[in-house]
Amino acid sequence: MTASEPLLDRHFLERLERLTIHWQRSFSGLVGGHNASRFSGGGQEFLDHRNFHHGDDLRAVNWRAYLRLDKLFLKMFQIEPRVPVHLLLDTSASMTAGTGSKFEMARKVAASLCYVGLVRLDTIAVQPFSSTLGEGKVAGGGRHRFQPVMEYLQKIEANGASNFDLVVREFIHSTPQRGLVIILSDFMDDRDCLRPLQYLSDYGHELLLMQIYAEEDRTPPWNGELELVDAETHAEVRLQFDDQAREQYTKAFDEYSAALQQLAVRNGGRFACVSTATSLEDVIFDSLVRTRGIA
Amino acid sequence: MSFLNLTLGQFLTLFVAAGGVAFVLYLLDRSRRKVVVPTLRFWTAAEQPTAVVRRKTVSQPWSLLLQLLGIFFLLLAIAQLRWGAFAGKPRDHILLLDTSAWMNARAPNATAPKLSNQPRRSLMDLARRQAALYLRELPGSDRVMLVRVDALATPATPFLSDKIALLQAITDSKPGSTALDLGQALAFAKRTQQLSPNRAGDIVYAGPGRIIQTDEAVPTVRNLRVLPVPDAIANCGIRHVGLRRSRDDSTVWEVYASVRNYGTQPKIETIAIGFGGAPAGAQQLTLPPNADREATFTLRTHAAGLLDVRLSPTDDFPDDNRATLEIPAVNGLTVTVYSDAPDALRPFFGANSRVSAIFKPTAAFNPETTGLVILDHFRPATMPKIDSVWIDPPTIGSPVPIRTHVDKPEALRWSSDQPIAAGLRTKDARPDSATVFEAAPSDLKIAEIGQGPVLVARRTDDGHRLVVLGFHPASAGMRYQLATPLLIGNILRWLAPDAFRSLDLSASSAGTVNAELDAAPQPDSIHVIRADGQQLPFTLNGRSLHFFSGTPGIVRVIAGSHESVYSLSLPGMWTTRWTIPANARRGPPALREKLDNPRDLWQFLALLGAACFLAEWMIFGRMNRLLRRPIAAVSGRLKKAS
């Protein structure tokens, strides 16, 4: 993909407008549970206008506009200045290793989720991470704020080694407000990343883990003598690889994915494991919808 | 078994080199591979004992074998391995495809297509099919020259090994208009094969073998192959149609038609003529097998038009069931005689049906007169602008200056080499008086006496002709002479030759046409002209004139005062059936012949080589990896869903 090419096309964005990001917990200080009551009606910060429909609160009607245009417009107000949705995007070198475009898929999924949130007037904070938590970008205020988010995502580059322990620690310190944490990563950390994730959940965040993997990450296609280089640590291993070894490798990978899923589900979160061979449409409208991450 | 492109040594060298490269590449491909992976944590679970297999060992021998086999077969294909005895150079065949007019006949019922809505195939279709089948059986390296044969042998292609081009040329072949001269075609094929640098192959004739009988016998050809085409067809057709203007009445045409039954059963046919779309006569003919019958008709017309001759009922060869001739209009000669004593001249012009004479007094002279004008003892104020005959013109104003007048002259001497004096031998013609002219050197002196010429003919500068008589043809000394009407006839014929030209019309077939002339004219005076004005070459043997026209059309033969118009609208018909020599092979090559012929195997070898590489790729190559990937993904997904 070239730098000028957008991550998502217009047609796909139109399809995303029907979706909503779901979370299950009630976070203290926020309207909880679901997204149905985002508008307090009383209003604190003006957000936008929309056409008046029967049943709307007459107090929110812009009467000045009515007098001028002879048409009823409803003023909308944003009542959630705090951040309920955090999107952590893995930018470690492992995301670009091999032939699979995991990082590309992660950026597209992140852009899609941002757009879904913006359409529903959610506020989403996108934060890249590898060994440390990077400087993020807060997106909110409607779909017309999507362009800066997409430009931001396009500029992000993947490098460095992932360190979930450090990243979670930094995140908890910088974000006292609990909310929905969506992590887009391959979770290929040589260290144990289950413990930091458990810690994150214990702190009060609701987890939506999305494991993105390339097919060769799960089923290496090579045979014979291999010289393996870790993309993040550059450590090397030489071994003989055959069909039997391949089965063992795949089994270990699946067990790791199952452990991630178990962690998420056990803590009231959700887990999705998607391959880069899957199309973005299937990821959003199939995998994420089935896990009830969005609806 | 033999190689066409490579020697055995070259083949082995190439195979060893390519096999060696493949083997080295194979070993390199199976050597240690460096891979960058996202993490090493899963690899440790799959790690095998560190006893690494030596790099130079062939770990997948079947993969290497398949690769070497693929190279082997592809090299064999490039070397053009051939099955059969090594025969050196490829062969050159000549395919004589019959395109005579008879090939337009519909095929016999037994070979007709079963569906009734399809048109019946012609003999040409059958011959094309036979030729294509033969071509398909030939080895790819053999060359073939396609020659279309009818009255002429016309090469359609040079020696080609491109079968697609040859099949296209066969498809493009169409029946011509002439009969088959097989002897000429076989002689041409023999000569052409002798000139070819390659080995001589077959001389193949595809057709029913209906030929025209010629003086020369069909030559014997050693390597002849015949692709017979069945033609058991009952056919009756018009062979010849002739028209001649009646001698008694110039408006009457005598029509003569000759019809032949080519079949083996007697038939009853009706021949009918029509002129200008209207029926003009019909006759019923009983035709014995292999016999001709003639029918004659009389047609009266002044006008020009098309004469249509039809034979019914039509048969499987309809081309010779109809003939068309173009009849010209009757053009007579109008003679205007200005004379104050017309009675003496009337008998000279009343005897010829092609001449219509108008007698007028000299006082009624009209300078706009058309046709031919005769001025009797009279000189008009303005000279006529047409051909003219002056009888004893006055001294002043004569078109030829007058030298003197002679009474009681001696007998006339005729210049017999002049057409006006043709046939005049008499020495008894003695006019009462004669005017002697002062003839110019270019004038034709037809008759003379001792004092000089008394009958002079001249071509004027404006292209007209005039004849000046110094005596009156009806004078006492000439009136009862037989030479006098002959002299008048010659003068009129010299002045207006077109009006007196005898005309024959005939419908016949294209090809070689033999014309019998009334007399043996000078070759310079003979013209054989097509309708587009093109002169055709001809040969003259006594009174027999021969010319060739390969295409239908109208050809005029003008010989002196006689003109024959040949409407070559009938197809050239065969006269006999060719007996296929006993040593000639029939039909496409038999299996034994095909096995004797070297046969190309490169297509199969190339396929085998490709199959080896494909199998190697599917079993050991990337395809195996590609296939394994989605299957593994699906199984993993299913596992997670469960």
Coordinates of N, CA and C in Angstrom, one line a residue, chain B residues 400-413 430-439 445 447-456 470-471:
Chain B
V400 N -12.5 13.6 -107.6 CA -11.2 13.2 -108.1 C -11.1 13.9 -109.4
P401 N -10.0 14.6 -109.6 CA -9.9 15.4 -110.9 C -10.0 14.6 -112.1
I402 N -10.7 15.1 -113.1 CA -10.9 14.4 -114.4 C -9.8 14.7 -115.4
R403 N -9.3 13.7 -116.0 CA -8.2 13.9 -117.0 C -8.9 14.1 -118.3
T404 N -9.7 13.2 -118.7 CA -10.3 13.2 -120.0 C -11.5 12.3 -120.1
H405 N -12.3 12.5 -121.2 CA -13.4 11.6 -121.4 C -13.1 10.8 -122.7
V406 N -13.5 9.6 -122.6 CA -13.2 8.6 -123.7 C -14.5 8.0 -124.2
D407 N -14.7 8.0 -125.4 CA -15.9 7.3 -126.0 C -15.4 6.0 -126.5
K408 N -16.3 5.0 -126.4 CA -16.0 3.7 -126.8 C -14.7 3.2 -126.3
P409 N -14.5 3.2 -125.0 CA -13.1 2.8 -124.5 C -12.9 1.3 -124.7
E410 N -11.7 0.9 -124.5 CA -11.4 -0.5 -124.6 C -11.9 -1.2 -123.3
A411 N -11.7 -2.5 -123.3 CA -12.2 -3.3 -122.1 C -11.5 -2.9 -120.8
L412 N -12.3 -2.9 -119.8 CA -11.7 -2.5 -118.5 C -10.7 -3.6 -117.9
R413 N -9.7 -3.0 -117.3 CA -8.7 -3.9 -116.6 C -8.9 -3.8 -115.1
R430 N -17.4 -3.3 -121.3 CA -17.0 -2.1 -122.1 C -18.0 -1.1 -122.0
P431 N -17.9 -0.1 -121.1 CA -18.9 0.9 -121.1 C -18.9 1.8 -122.3
D432 N -20.1 2.5 -122.5 CA -20.2 3.3 -123.8 C -19.2 4.4 -123.8
S433 N -19.0 5.0 -122.6 CA -18.0 6.1 -122.5 C -17.4 6.0 -121.1
A434 N -16.3 6.6 -121.0 CA -15.7 6.5 -119.6 C -14.9 7.8 -119.4
T435 N -14.9 8.2 -118.1 CA -14.2 9.4 -117.7 C -12.9 8.9 -117.0
V436 N -11.8 9.4 -117.5 CA -10.5 9.0 -116.9 C -10.1 10.0 -115.8
F437 N -9.8 9.5 -114.7 CA -9.5 10.4 -113.5 C -8.0 10.6 -113.3
E438 N -7.7 11.7 -112.7 CA -6.3 12.0 -112.3 C -6.1 11.6 -110.9
A439 N -5.8 10.3 -110.7 CA -5.8 9.7 -109.3 C -4.6 10.2 -108.6
K445 N -6.8 2.4 -107.4 CA -7.2 2.3 -108.8 C -7.9 1.0 -109.0
A447 N -10.3 0.1 -111.5 CA -10.4 -0.3 -112.9 C -9.7 0.7 -113.8
E448 N -9.1 0.2 -114.8 CA -8.3 1.2 -115.7 C -8.6 0.9 -117.2
I449 N -8.4 1.9 -118.0 CA -8.3 1.6 -119.4 C -6.9 2.2 -119.8
G450 N -6.7 2.3 -121.1 CA -5.3 2.7 -121.5 C -5.0 4.1 -121.2
Q451 N -6.0 5.0 -121.1 CA -5.8 6.4 -120.8 C -5.6 6.7 -119.3
G452 N -6.0 5.7 -118.5 CA -5.9 5.9 -117.0 C -7.0 5.3 -116.3
P453 N -7.0 5.5 -114.9 CA -8.1 4.9 -114.1 C -9.5 5.5 -114.3
V454 N -10.4 4.6 -114.3 CA -11.8 5.0 -114.5 C -12.7 4.6 -113.3
L455 N -12.1 3.9 -112.4 CA -12.8 3.6 -111.1 C -11.8 3.8 -110.0
V456 N -12.1 4.7 -109.1 CA -11.1 5.1 -108.1 C -11.8 5.0 -106.7
G470 N -16.2 6.3 -113.3 CA -16.1 7.1 -114.5 C -17.1 6.6 -115.6
F471 N -17.9 5.7 -115.2 CA -18.8 5.2 -116.2 C -20.1 4.8 -115.4

